[in-house]
Structures are given as structure tokens and as C-alpha cells.
PDB file of C-alpha atoms in Angstrom:
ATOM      1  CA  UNK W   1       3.828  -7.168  24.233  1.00 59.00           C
ATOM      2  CA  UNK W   2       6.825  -4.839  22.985  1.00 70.00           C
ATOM      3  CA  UNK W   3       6.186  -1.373  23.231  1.00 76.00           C
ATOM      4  CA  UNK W   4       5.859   0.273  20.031  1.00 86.00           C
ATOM      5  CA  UNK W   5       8.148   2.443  18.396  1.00 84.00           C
ATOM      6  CA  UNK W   6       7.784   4.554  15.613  1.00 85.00           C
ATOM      7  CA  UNK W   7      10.127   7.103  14.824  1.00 81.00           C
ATOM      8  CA  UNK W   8       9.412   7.995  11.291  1.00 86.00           C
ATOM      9  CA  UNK W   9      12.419  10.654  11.168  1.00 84.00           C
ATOM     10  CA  UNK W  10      14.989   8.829   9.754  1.00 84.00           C
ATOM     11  CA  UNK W  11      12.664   7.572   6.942  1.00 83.00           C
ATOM     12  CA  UNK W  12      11.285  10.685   6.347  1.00 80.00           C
ATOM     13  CA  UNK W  13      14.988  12.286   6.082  1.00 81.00           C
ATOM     14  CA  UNK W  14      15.900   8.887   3.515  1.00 79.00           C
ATOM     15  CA  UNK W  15      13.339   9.961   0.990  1.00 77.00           C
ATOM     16  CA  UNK W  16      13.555  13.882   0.601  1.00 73.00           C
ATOM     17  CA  UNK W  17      17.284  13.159   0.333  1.00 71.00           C
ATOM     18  CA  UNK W  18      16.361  10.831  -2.569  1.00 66.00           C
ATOM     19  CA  UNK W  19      13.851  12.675  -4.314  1.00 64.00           C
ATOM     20  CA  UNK W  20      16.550  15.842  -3.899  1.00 65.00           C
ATOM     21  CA  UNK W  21      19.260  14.231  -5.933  1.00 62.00           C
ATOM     22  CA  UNK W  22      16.339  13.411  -8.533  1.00 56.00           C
ATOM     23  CA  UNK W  23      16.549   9.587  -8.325  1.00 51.00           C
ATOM     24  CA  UNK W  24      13.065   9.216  -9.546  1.00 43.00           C
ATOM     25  CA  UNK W  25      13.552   6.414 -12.317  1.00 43.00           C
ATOM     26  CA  UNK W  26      14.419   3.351 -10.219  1.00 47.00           C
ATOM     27  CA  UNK W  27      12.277   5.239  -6.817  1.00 57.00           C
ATOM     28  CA  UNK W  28       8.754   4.947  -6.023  1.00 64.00           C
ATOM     29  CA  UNK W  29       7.137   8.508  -7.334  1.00 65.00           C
ATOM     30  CA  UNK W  30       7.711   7.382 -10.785  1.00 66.00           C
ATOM     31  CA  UNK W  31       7.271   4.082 -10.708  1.00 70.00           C
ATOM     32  CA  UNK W  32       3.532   4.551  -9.270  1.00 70.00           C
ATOM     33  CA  UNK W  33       2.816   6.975 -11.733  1.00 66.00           C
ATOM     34  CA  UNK W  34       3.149   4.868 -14.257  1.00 64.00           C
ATOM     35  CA  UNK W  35       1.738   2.057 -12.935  1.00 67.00           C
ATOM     36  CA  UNK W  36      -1.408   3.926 -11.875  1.00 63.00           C
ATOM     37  CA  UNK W  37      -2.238   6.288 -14.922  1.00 58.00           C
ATOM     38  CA  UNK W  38      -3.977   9.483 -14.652  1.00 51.00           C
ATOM     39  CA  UNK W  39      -7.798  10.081 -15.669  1.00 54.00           C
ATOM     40  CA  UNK W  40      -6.085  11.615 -19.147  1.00 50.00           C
ATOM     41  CA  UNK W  41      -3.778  14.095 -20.935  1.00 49.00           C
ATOM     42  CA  UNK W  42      -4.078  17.773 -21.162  1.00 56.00           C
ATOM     43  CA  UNK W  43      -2.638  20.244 -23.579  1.00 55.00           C
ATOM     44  CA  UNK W  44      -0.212  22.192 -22.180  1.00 61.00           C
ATOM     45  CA  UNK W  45       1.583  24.127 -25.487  1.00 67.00           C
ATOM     46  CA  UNK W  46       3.614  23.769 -28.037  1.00 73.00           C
ATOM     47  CA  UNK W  47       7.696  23.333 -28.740  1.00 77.00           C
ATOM     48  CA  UNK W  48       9.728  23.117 -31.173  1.00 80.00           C
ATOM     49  CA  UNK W  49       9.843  19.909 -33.100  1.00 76.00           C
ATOM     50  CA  UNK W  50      12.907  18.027 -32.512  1.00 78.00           C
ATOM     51  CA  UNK W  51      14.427  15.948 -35.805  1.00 75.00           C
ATOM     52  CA  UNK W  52      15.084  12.558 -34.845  1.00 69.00           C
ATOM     53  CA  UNK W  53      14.174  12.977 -31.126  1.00 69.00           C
ATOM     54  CA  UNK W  54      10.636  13.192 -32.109  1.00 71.00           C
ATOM     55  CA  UNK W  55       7.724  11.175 -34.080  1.00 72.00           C
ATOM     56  CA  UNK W  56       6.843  13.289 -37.005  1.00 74.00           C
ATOM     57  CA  UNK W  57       3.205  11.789 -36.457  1.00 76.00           C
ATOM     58  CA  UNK W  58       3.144  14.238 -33.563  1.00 74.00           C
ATOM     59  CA  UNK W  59       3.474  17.399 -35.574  1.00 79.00           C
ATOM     60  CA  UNK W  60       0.987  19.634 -35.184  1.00 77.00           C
ATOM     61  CA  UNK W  61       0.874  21.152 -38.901  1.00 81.00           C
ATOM     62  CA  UNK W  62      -1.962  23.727 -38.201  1.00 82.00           C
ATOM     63  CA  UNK W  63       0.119  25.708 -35.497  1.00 78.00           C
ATOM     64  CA  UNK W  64       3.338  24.345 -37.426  1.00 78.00           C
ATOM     65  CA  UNK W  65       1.905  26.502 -40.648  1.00 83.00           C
ATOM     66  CA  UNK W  66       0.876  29.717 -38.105  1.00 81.00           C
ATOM     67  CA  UNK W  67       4.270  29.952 -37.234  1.00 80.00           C
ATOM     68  CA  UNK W  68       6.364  28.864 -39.738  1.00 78.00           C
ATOM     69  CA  UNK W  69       7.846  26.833 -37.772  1.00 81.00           C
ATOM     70  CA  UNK W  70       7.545  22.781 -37.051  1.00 83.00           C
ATOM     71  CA  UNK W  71       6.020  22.503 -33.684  1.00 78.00           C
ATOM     72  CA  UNK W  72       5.025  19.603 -31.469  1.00 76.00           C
ATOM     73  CA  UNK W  73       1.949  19.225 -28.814  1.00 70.00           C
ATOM     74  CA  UNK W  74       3.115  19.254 -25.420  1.00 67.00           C
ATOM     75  CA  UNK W  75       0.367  16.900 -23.817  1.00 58.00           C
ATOM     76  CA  UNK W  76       0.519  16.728 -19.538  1.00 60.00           C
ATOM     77  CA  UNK W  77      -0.636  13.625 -17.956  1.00 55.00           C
ATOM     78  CA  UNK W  78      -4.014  14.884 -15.465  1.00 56.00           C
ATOM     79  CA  UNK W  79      -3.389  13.345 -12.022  1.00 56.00           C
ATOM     80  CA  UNK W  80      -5.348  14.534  -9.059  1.00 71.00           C
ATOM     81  CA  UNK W  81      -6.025  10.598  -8.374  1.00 84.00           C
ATOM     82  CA  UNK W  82      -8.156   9.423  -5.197  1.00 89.00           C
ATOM     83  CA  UNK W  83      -6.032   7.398  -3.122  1.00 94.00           C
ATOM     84  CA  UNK W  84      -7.310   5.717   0.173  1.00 97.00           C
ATOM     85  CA  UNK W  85      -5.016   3.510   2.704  1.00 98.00           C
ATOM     86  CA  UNK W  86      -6.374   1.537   4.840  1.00 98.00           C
ATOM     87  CA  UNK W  87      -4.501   0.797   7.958  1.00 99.00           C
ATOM     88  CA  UNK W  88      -5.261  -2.498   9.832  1.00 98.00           C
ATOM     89  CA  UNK W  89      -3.432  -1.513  13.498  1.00 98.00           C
ATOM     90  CA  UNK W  90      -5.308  -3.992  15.643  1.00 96.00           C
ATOM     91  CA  UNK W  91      -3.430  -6.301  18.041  1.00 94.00           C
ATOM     92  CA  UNK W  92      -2.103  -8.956  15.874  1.00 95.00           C
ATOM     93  CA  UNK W  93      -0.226  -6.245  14.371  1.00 97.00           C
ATOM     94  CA  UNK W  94       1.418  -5.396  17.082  1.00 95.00           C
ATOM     95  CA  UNK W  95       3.627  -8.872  17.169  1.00 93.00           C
ATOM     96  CA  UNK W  96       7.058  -9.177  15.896  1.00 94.00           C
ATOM     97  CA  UNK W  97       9.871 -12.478  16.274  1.00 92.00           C
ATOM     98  CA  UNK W  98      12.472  -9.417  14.335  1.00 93.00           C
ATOM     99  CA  UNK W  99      13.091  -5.964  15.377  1.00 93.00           C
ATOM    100  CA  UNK W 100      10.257  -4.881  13.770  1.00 94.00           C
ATOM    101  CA  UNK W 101       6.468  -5.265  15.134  1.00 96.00           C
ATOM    102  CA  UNK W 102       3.756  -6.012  11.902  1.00 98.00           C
ATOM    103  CA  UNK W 103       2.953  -2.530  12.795  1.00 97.00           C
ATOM    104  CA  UNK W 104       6.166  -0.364  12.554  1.00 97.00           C
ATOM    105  CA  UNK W 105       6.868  -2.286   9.346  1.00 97.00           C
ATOM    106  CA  UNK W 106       3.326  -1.179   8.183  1.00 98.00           C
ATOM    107  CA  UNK W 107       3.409   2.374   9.232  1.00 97.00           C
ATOM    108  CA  UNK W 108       6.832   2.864   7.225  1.00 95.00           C
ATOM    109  CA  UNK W 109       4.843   1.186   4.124  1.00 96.00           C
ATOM    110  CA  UNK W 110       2.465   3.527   4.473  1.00 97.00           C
ATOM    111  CA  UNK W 111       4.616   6.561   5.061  1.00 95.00           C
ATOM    112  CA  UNK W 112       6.501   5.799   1.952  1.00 93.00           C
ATOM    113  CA  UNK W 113       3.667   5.137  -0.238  1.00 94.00           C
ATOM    114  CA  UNK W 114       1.834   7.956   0.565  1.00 94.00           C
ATOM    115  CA  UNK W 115       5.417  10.554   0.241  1.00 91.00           C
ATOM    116  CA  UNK W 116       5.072   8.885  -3.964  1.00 88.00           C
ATOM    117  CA  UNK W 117       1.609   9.446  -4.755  1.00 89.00           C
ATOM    118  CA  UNK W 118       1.840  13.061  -2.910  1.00 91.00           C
ATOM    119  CA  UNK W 119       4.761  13.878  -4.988  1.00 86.00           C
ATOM    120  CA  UNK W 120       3.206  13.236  -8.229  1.00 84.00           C
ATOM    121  CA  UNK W 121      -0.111  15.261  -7.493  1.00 86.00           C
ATOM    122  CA  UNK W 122      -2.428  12.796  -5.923  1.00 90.00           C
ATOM    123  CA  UNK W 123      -5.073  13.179  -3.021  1.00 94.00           C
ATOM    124  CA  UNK W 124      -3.821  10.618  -0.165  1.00 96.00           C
ATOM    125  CA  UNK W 125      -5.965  10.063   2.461  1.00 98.00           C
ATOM    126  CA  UNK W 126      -5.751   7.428   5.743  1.00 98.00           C
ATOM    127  CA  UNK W 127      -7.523   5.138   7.963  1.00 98.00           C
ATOM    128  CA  UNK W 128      -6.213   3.301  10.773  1.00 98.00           C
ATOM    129  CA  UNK W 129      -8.887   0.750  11.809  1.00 98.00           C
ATOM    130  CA  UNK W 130      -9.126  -1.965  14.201  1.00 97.00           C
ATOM    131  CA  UNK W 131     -12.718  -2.984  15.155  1.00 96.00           C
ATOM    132  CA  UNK W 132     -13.637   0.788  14.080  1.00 96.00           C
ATOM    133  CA  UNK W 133     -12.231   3.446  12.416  1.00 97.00           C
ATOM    134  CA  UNK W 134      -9.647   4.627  15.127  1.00 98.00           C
ATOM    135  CA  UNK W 135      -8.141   7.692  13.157  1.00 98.00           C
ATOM    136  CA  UNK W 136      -9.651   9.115   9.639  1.00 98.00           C
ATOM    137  CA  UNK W 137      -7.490  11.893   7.565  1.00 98.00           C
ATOM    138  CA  UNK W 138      -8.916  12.824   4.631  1.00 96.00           C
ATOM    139  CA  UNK W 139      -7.779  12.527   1.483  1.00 95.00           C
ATOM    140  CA  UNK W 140      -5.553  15.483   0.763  1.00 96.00           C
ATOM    141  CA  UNK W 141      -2.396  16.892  -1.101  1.00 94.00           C
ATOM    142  CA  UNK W 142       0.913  17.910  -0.943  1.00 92.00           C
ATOM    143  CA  UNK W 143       3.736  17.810   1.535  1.00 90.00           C
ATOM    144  CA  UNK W 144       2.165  19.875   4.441  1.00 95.00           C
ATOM    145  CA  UNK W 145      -0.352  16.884   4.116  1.00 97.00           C
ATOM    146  CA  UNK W 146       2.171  13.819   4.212  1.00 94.00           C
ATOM    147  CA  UNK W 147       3.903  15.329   7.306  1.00 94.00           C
ATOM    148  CA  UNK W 148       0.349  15.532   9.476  1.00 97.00           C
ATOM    149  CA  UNK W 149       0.112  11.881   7.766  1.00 97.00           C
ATOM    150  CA  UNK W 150       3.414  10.790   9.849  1.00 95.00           C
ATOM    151  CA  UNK W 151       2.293  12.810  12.631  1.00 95.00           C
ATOM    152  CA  UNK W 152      -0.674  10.466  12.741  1.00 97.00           C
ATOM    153  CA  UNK W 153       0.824   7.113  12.143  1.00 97.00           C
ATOM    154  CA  UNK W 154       3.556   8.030  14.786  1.00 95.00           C
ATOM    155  CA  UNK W 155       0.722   8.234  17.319  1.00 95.00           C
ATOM    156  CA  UNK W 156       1.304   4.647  19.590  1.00 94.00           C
ATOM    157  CA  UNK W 157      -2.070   5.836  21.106  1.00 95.00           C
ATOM    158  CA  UNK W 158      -3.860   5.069  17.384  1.00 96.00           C
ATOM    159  CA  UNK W 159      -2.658   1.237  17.808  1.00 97.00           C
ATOM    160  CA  UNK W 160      -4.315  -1.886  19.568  1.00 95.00           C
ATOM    161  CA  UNK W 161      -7.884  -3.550  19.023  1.00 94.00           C
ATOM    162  CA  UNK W 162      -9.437  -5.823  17.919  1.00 94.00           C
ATOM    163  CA  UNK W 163      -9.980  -6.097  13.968  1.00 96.00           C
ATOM    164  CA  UNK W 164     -13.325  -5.916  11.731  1.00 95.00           C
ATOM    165  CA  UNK W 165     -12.181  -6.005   8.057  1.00 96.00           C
ATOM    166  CA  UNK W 166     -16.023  -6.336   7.302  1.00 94.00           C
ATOM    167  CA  UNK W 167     -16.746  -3.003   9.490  1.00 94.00           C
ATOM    168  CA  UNK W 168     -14.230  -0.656   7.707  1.00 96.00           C
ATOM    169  CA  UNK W 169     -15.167  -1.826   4.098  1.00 95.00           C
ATOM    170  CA  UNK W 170     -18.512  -1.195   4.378  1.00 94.00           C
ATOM    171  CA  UNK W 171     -17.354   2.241   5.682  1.00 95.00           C
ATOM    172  CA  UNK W 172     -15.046   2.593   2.511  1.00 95.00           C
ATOM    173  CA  UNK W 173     -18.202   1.421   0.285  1.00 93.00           C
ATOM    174  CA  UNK W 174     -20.126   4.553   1.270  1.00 93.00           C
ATOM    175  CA  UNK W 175     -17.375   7.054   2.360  1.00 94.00           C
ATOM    176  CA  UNK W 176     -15.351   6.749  -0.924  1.00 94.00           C
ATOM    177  CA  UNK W 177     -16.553   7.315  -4.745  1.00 92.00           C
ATOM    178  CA  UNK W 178     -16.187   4.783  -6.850  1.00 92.00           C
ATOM    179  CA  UNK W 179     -12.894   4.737  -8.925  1.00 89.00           C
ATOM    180  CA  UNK W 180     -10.848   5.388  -6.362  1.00 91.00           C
ATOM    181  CA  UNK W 181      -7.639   3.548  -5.430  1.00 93.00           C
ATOM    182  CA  UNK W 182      -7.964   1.786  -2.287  1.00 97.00           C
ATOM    183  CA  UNK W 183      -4.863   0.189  -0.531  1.00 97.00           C
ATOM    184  CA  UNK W 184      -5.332  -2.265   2.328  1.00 98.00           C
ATOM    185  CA  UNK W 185      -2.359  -2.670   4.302  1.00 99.00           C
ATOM    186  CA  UNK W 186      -3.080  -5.422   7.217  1.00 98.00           C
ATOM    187  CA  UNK W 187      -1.861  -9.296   8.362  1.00 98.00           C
ATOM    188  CA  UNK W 188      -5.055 -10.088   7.035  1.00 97.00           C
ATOM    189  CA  UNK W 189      -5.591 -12.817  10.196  1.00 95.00           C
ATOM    190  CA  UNK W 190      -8.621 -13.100  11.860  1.00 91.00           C
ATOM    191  CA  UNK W 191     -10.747 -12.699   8.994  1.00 93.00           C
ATOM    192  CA  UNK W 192     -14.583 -12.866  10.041  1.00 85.00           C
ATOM    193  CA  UNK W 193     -16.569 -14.843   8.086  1.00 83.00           C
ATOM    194  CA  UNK W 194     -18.038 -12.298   5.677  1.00 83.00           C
ATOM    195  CA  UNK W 195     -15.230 -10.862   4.099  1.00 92.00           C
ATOM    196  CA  UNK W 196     -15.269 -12.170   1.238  1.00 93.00           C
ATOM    197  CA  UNK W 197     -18.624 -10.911   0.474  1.00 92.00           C
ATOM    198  CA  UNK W 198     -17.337  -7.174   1.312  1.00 92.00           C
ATOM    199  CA  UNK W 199     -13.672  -7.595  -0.243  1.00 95.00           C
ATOM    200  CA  UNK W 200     -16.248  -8.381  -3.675  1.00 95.00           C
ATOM    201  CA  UNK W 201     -17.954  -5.912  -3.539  1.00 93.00           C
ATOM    202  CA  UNK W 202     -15.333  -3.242  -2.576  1.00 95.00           C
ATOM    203  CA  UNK W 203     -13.531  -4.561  -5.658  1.00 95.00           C
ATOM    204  CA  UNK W 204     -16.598  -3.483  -8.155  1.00 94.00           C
ATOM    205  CA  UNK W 205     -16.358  -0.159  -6.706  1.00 95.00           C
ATOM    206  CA  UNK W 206     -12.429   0.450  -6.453  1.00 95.00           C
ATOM    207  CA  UNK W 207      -9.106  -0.133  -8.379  1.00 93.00           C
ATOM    208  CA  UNK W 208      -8.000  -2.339  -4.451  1.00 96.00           C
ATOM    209  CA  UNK W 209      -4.702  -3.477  -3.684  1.00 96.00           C
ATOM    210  CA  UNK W 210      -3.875  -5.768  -0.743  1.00 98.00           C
ATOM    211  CA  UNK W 211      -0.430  -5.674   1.156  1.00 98.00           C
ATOM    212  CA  UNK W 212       0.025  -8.591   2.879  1.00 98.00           C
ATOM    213  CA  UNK W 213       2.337  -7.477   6.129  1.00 98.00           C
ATOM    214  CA  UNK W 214       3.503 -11.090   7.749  1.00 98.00           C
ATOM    215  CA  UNK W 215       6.031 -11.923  10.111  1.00 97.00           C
ATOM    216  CA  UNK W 216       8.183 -15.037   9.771  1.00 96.00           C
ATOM    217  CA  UNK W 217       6.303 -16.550  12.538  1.00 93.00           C
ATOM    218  CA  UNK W 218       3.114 -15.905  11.034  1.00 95.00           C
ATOM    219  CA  UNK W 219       4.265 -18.758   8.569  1.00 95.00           C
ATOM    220  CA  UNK W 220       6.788 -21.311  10.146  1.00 91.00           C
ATOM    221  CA  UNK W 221       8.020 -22.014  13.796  1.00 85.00           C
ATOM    222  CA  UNK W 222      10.984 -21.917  14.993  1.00 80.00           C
ATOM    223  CA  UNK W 223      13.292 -24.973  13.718  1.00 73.00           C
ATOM    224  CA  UNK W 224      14.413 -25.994  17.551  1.00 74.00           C
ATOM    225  CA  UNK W 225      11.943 -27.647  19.675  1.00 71.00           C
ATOM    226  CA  UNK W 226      10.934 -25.828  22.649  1.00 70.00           C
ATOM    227  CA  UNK W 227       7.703 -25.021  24.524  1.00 70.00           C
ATOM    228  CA  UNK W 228       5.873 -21.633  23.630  1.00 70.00           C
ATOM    229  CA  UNK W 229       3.451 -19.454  25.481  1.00 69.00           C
ATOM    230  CA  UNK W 230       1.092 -18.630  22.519  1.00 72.00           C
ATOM    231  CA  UNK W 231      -2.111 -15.822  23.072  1.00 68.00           C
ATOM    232  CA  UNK W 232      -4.888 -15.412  20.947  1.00 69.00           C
ATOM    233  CA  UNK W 233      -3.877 -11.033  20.412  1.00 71.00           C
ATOM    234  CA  UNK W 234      -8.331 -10.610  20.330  1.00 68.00           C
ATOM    235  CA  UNK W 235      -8.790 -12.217  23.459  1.00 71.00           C
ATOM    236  CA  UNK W 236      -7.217 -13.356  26.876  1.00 73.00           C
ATOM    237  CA  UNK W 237      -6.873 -16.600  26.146  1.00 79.00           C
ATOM    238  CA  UNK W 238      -3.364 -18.481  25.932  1.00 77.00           C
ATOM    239  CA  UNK W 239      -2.514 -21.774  25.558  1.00 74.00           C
ATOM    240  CA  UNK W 240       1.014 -23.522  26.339  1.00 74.00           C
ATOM    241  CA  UNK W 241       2.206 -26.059  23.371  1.00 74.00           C
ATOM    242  CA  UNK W 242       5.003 -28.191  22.498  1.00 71.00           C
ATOM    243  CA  UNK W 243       6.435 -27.236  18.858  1.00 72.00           C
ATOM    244  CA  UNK W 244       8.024 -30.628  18.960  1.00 74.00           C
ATOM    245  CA  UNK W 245       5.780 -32.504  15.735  1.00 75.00           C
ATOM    246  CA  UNK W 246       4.216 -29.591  14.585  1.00 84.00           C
ATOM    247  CA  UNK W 247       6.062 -27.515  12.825  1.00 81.00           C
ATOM    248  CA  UNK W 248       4.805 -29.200   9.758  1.00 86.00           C
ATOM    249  CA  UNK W 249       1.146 -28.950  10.830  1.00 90.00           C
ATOM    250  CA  UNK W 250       1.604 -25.307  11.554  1.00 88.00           C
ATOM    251  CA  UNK W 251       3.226 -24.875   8.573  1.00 92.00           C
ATOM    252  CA  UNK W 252       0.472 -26.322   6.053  1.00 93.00           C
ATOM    253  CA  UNK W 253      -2.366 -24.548   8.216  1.00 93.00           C
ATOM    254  CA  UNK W 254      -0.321 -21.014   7.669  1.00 95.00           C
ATOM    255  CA  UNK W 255      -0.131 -21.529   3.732  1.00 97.00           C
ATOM    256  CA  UNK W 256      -3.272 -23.245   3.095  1.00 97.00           C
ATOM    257  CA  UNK W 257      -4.654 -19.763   4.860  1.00 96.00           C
ATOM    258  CA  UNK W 258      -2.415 -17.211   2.597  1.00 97.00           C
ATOM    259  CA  UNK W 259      -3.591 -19.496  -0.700  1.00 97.00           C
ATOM    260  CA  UNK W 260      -7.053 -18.784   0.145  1.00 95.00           C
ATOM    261  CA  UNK W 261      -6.499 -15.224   0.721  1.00 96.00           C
ATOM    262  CA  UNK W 262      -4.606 -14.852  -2.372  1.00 96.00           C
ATOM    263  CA  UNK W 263      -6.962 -17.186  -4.156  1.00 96.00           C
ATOM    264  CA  UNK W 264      -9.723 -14.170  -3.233  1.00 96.00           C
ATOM    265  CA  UNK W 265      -7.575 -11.248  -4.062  1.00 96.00           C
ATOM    266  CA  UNK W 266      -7.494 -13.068  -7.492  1.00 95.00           C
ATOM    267  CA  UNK W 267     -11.200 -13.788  -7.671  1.00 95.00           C
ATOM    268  CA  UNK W 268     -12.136 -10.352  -7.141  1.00 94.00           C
ATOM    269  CA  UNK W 269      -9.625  -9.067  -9.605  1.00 92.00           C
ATOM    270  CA  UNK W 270      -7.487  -6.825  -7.110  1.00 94.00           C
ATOM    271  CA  UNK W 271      -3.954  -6.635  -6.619  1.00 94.00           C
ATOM    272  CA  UNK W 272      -1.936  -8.308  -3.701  1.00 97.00           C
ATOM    273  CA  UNK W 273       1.880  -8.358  -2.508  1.00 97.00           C
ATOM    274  CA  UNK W 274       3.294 -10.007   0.119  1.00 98.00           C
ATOM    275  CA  UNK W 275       5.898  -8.562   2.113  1.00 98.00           C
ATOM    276  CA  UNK W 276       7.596 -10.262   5.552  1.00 98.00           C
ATOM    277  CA  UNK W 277       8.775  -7.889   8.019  1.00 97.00           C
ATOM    278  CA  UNK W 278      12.631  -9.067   8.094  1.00 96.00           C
ATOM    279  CA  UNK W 279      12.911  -7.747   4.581  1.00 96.00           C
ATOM    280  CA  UNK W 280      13.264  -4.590   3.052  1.00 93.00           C
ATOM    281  CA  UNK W 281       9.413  -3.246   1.392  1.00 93.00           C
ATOM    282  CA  UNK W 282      11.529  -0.778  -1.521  1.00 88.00           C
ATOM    283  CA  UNK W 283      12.501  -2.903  -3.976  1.00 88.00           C
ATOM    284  CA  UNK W 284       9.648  -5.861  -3.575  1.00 92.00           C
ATOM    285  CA  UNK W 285       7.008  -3.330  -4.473  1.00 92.00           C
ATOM    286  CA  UNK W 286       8.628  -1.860  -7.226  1.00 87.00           C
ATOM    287  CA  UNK W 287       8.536  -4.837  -8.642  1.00 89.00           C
ATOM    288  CA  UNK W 288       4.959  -5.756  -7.801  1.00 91.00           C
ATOM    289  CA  UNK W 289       4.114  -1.873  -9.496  1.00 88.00           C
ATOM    290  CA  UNK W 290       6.270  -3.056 -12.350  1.00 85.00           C
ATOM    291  CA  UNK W 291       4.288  -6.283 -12.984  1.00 86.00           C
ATOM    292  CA  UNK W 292       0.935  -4.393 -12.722  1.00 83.00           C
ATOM    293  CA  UNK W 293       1.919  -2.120 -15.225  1.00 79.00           C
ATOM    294  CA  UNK W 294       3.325  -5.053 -17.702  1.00 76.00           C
ATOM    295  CA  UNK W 295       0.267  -7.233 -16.851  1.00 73.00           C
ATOM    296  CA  UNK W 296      -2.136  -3.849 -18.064  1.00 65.00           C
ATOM    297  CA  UNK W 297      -0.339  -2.783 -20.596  1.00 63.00           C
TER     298      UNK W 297
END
């Protein structure tokens, strides 16, 4: 098994450089916040209404006959939104046929997500679970907050396990209140045989969203024919094959899996993407958070 590495610096260093030179509109901060809305809108003041900039439904003709003046509500969206991540960092996420392992790809996912809710007033909070609940922050705010987060999920001591879906949603069910976002970020192999039972009902109580973290390998072999020491990552067990006449086997087995999966994220009415780890995360979720917020609107 690779050794993990997760130096979260240069990431880190990528987004306050981008959120400095305020490119907001086509990065994450604004994207989520308008994909996941706040609770509602509070008055903030007045201004001065603008001709031709503004509706002149939104004139406030009370305050506008006060002051002689036409004036405009100023109305400021109320965040403070409960987000939750959960962090699947047993062993099968510790694989990887590209530079990356399932895991460093996940752990930058994570560290990105939670920098764009934290920057637009939301609680974030974190749990990296295999089997059990391995390391639990609670949900908190602002930047002093996301920089324990990294701290955390730059840890290689909070990775390898085994992996109990079942276990840490029926910890979410009575840890978190209902309403609140929850994010699962795992392979999603190795499912026990409950979990779509628990997904269910996690869905009645939460606005969830799956990401789907594969490697290439998790889906097709390699095109040459060779002979491959495979392990089972939640036991000892291994098992020399022959790829020779089943790649197509494989194949059909991998995405007959990942349509039942999705088939269940659908079922329950949450959210899914799914991202591969030899491609960049950026621009495929913005585009999943833009079709969420077309498909709602």
C-alpha cells in the first residue's frame, strides 16, 4: 500500500489567492450559495432607489414618503446553514492506479468544499469514519475553523479501517437535526447489506448529497493482459487472476454496481456526483451545483 500523502498547503494557498482577487462568480463560494439557499431574507436598510437599475415594484413608498426621497429595501440572505461531511477513509480508500490515492483526492474535496460554505457564513462540521467514527469536529465557523479542519484531514494517522456506512448513519440520524445538509464523500464499495434502509431514512431527515470518489480501476482493467495480485483492502485475503477474458466481465460487474447505487441515490431523492481521481473535482462540481440549482428552481 502507498504511503499517504497529504499536504494540503498548496491547495490551501490556490484558494485564498482566488477568493483574494474576488473570483467568486465562476468559484465555488458563490456557486454553493446559490445552489443551497439560506433559511430566508432579512432586512438590512434602505438605499436609494436606482432608475433603471432597479424594479420599481421594490420601492418602499412608506419610508420613500418619510424621506422624501425614493428608497429601496435592502433584504440580506440569512445563512448560518448546518453542514455535515462525512468522510469515508477506510482501506479501499487508500488505493490509487494515478498519483492520487481515493483518499488524497477525497481529503482535497473536502478541504475545498468546506473553505466555500465557511466563506459564505455556514457551520461546517467533519467526520472521518471507517468502521467507527475515527475523528468528529463539530460543526463550526469561520476560517480559524477550516484551518483545524485541514489540520485534521492532514492527519495519515485518521486513515485505514474497515468501513460501516450503516454504523455512521445511524450516528448522523441522532447526532444531527433534521434539515441539515449532509455530504457523504466515500467509494461507496463494500456496502453492507442494510444500507439502503439507513441511506432512506437519512434522506427524510437531511437535504444528502453523495460524492462518488472512484479510481479508474475501480471501473475497467487495464487494456493489456497481464496477471494481477488483487487483495480484498477489509481482509487478508488475495487472490492471483489472469485479466486475459475478463475485462468485459469486470467491466459489467463495476457498472451494474454504480447503476444500483445511483439508482438509490435517486430513490431516496438525494443528490450524487461522480468524480474519478485522474480528473480535476473544480469544474465537475460546479456543474453538478449548477444543475441542482436549475433542477430546483
Amino acid at each position: 500500500m502507498r504511503e499517504i500523502k497529504l499536504n494540503l498547503r498548496p491547495l490551501i494557498k490556490q484558494l485564498e489567492v482566488a477568493m483574494r482577487r474576488g473570483e467568486t462568480q465562476e468559484f465555488l463560494p458563490s456557486a454553493y450559495r446559490s445552489t443551497f439557499k439560506g433559511r430566508g431574507l432579512e432586512f438590512e436598510g434602505f438605499r436609494q432607489y436606482l432608475s433603471g437599475m432597479d424594479d420599481a415594484r421594490d420601492i418602499d413608498w412608506k419610508s420613500s414618503l418619510r424621506s422624501r426621497d425614493l428608497l429601496v429595501r435592502i433584504l440580506r440572505e440569512e445563512r448560518n446553514l448546518s453542514v455535515f461531511i462525512l468522510f469515508h477513509v477506510g482501506d479501499s480508500m487508500l488505493y490509487a492506479s494515478t498519483p492520487k490515492l481515493k483518499c488524497e483526492f477525497g481529503a482535497e474535496l473536502v478541504a475545498t468544499l468546506a473553505y466555500g460554505m465557511l466563506n459564505v457564513g455556514d457551520r461546517v462540521g467533519l467526520c472521518m469514519f471507517t468502521d467507527k467514527v475515527v475523528k468528529l469536529v463539530p460543526p463550526g465557523s469561520g476560517m480559524r475553523h477550516f484551518y483545524f479542519i485541514t489540520r485534521v484531514l492532514s492527519d495519515p494517522k485518521n486513515y485505514g479501517g474497515k468501513f460501516d456506512l450503516d454504523h455512521v448513519l445511524k450516528f448522523c440520524v441522532g447526532y444531527l437535526r433534521k434539515g441539515s445538509l449532509l455530504f457523504v464523500v466515500s467509494d461507496f464499495l463494500g456496502l453492507g447489506k442494510d444500507w439502503q434502509r439507513l441511506f432512506s431514512m437519512s434522506a427524510l431527515k437531511f437535504d444528502l448529497t453523495a460524492f462518488v470518489v472512484r479510481d479508474p480501476r475501480d471501473m475497467v482493467l487495464p487494456a493489456e493482459n497481464a496477471q494481477l495480485l488483487v487483495g480484498d483492502p477489509y481482509s487478508d485475503r488475495q487472490l492471483l487472476i489472469d485479466t486475459a477474458g475478463i475485462h468485459e466481465e469486470y467491466e459489467n460487474a463495476a457498472t451494474e454496481q454504480l447503476i444500483e447505487l445511483t439508482d438509490t441515490f435517486v430513490k431516496t431523492n438525494s443528490d450524487y456526483i461522480v468524480l474519478f481521481t485522474d480528473k480535476e473535482f473544480l469544474f465537475p462540481v460546479l456543474k453538478f451545483f449548477e444543475r441542482r440549482r436549475s433542477r430546483l428552481k
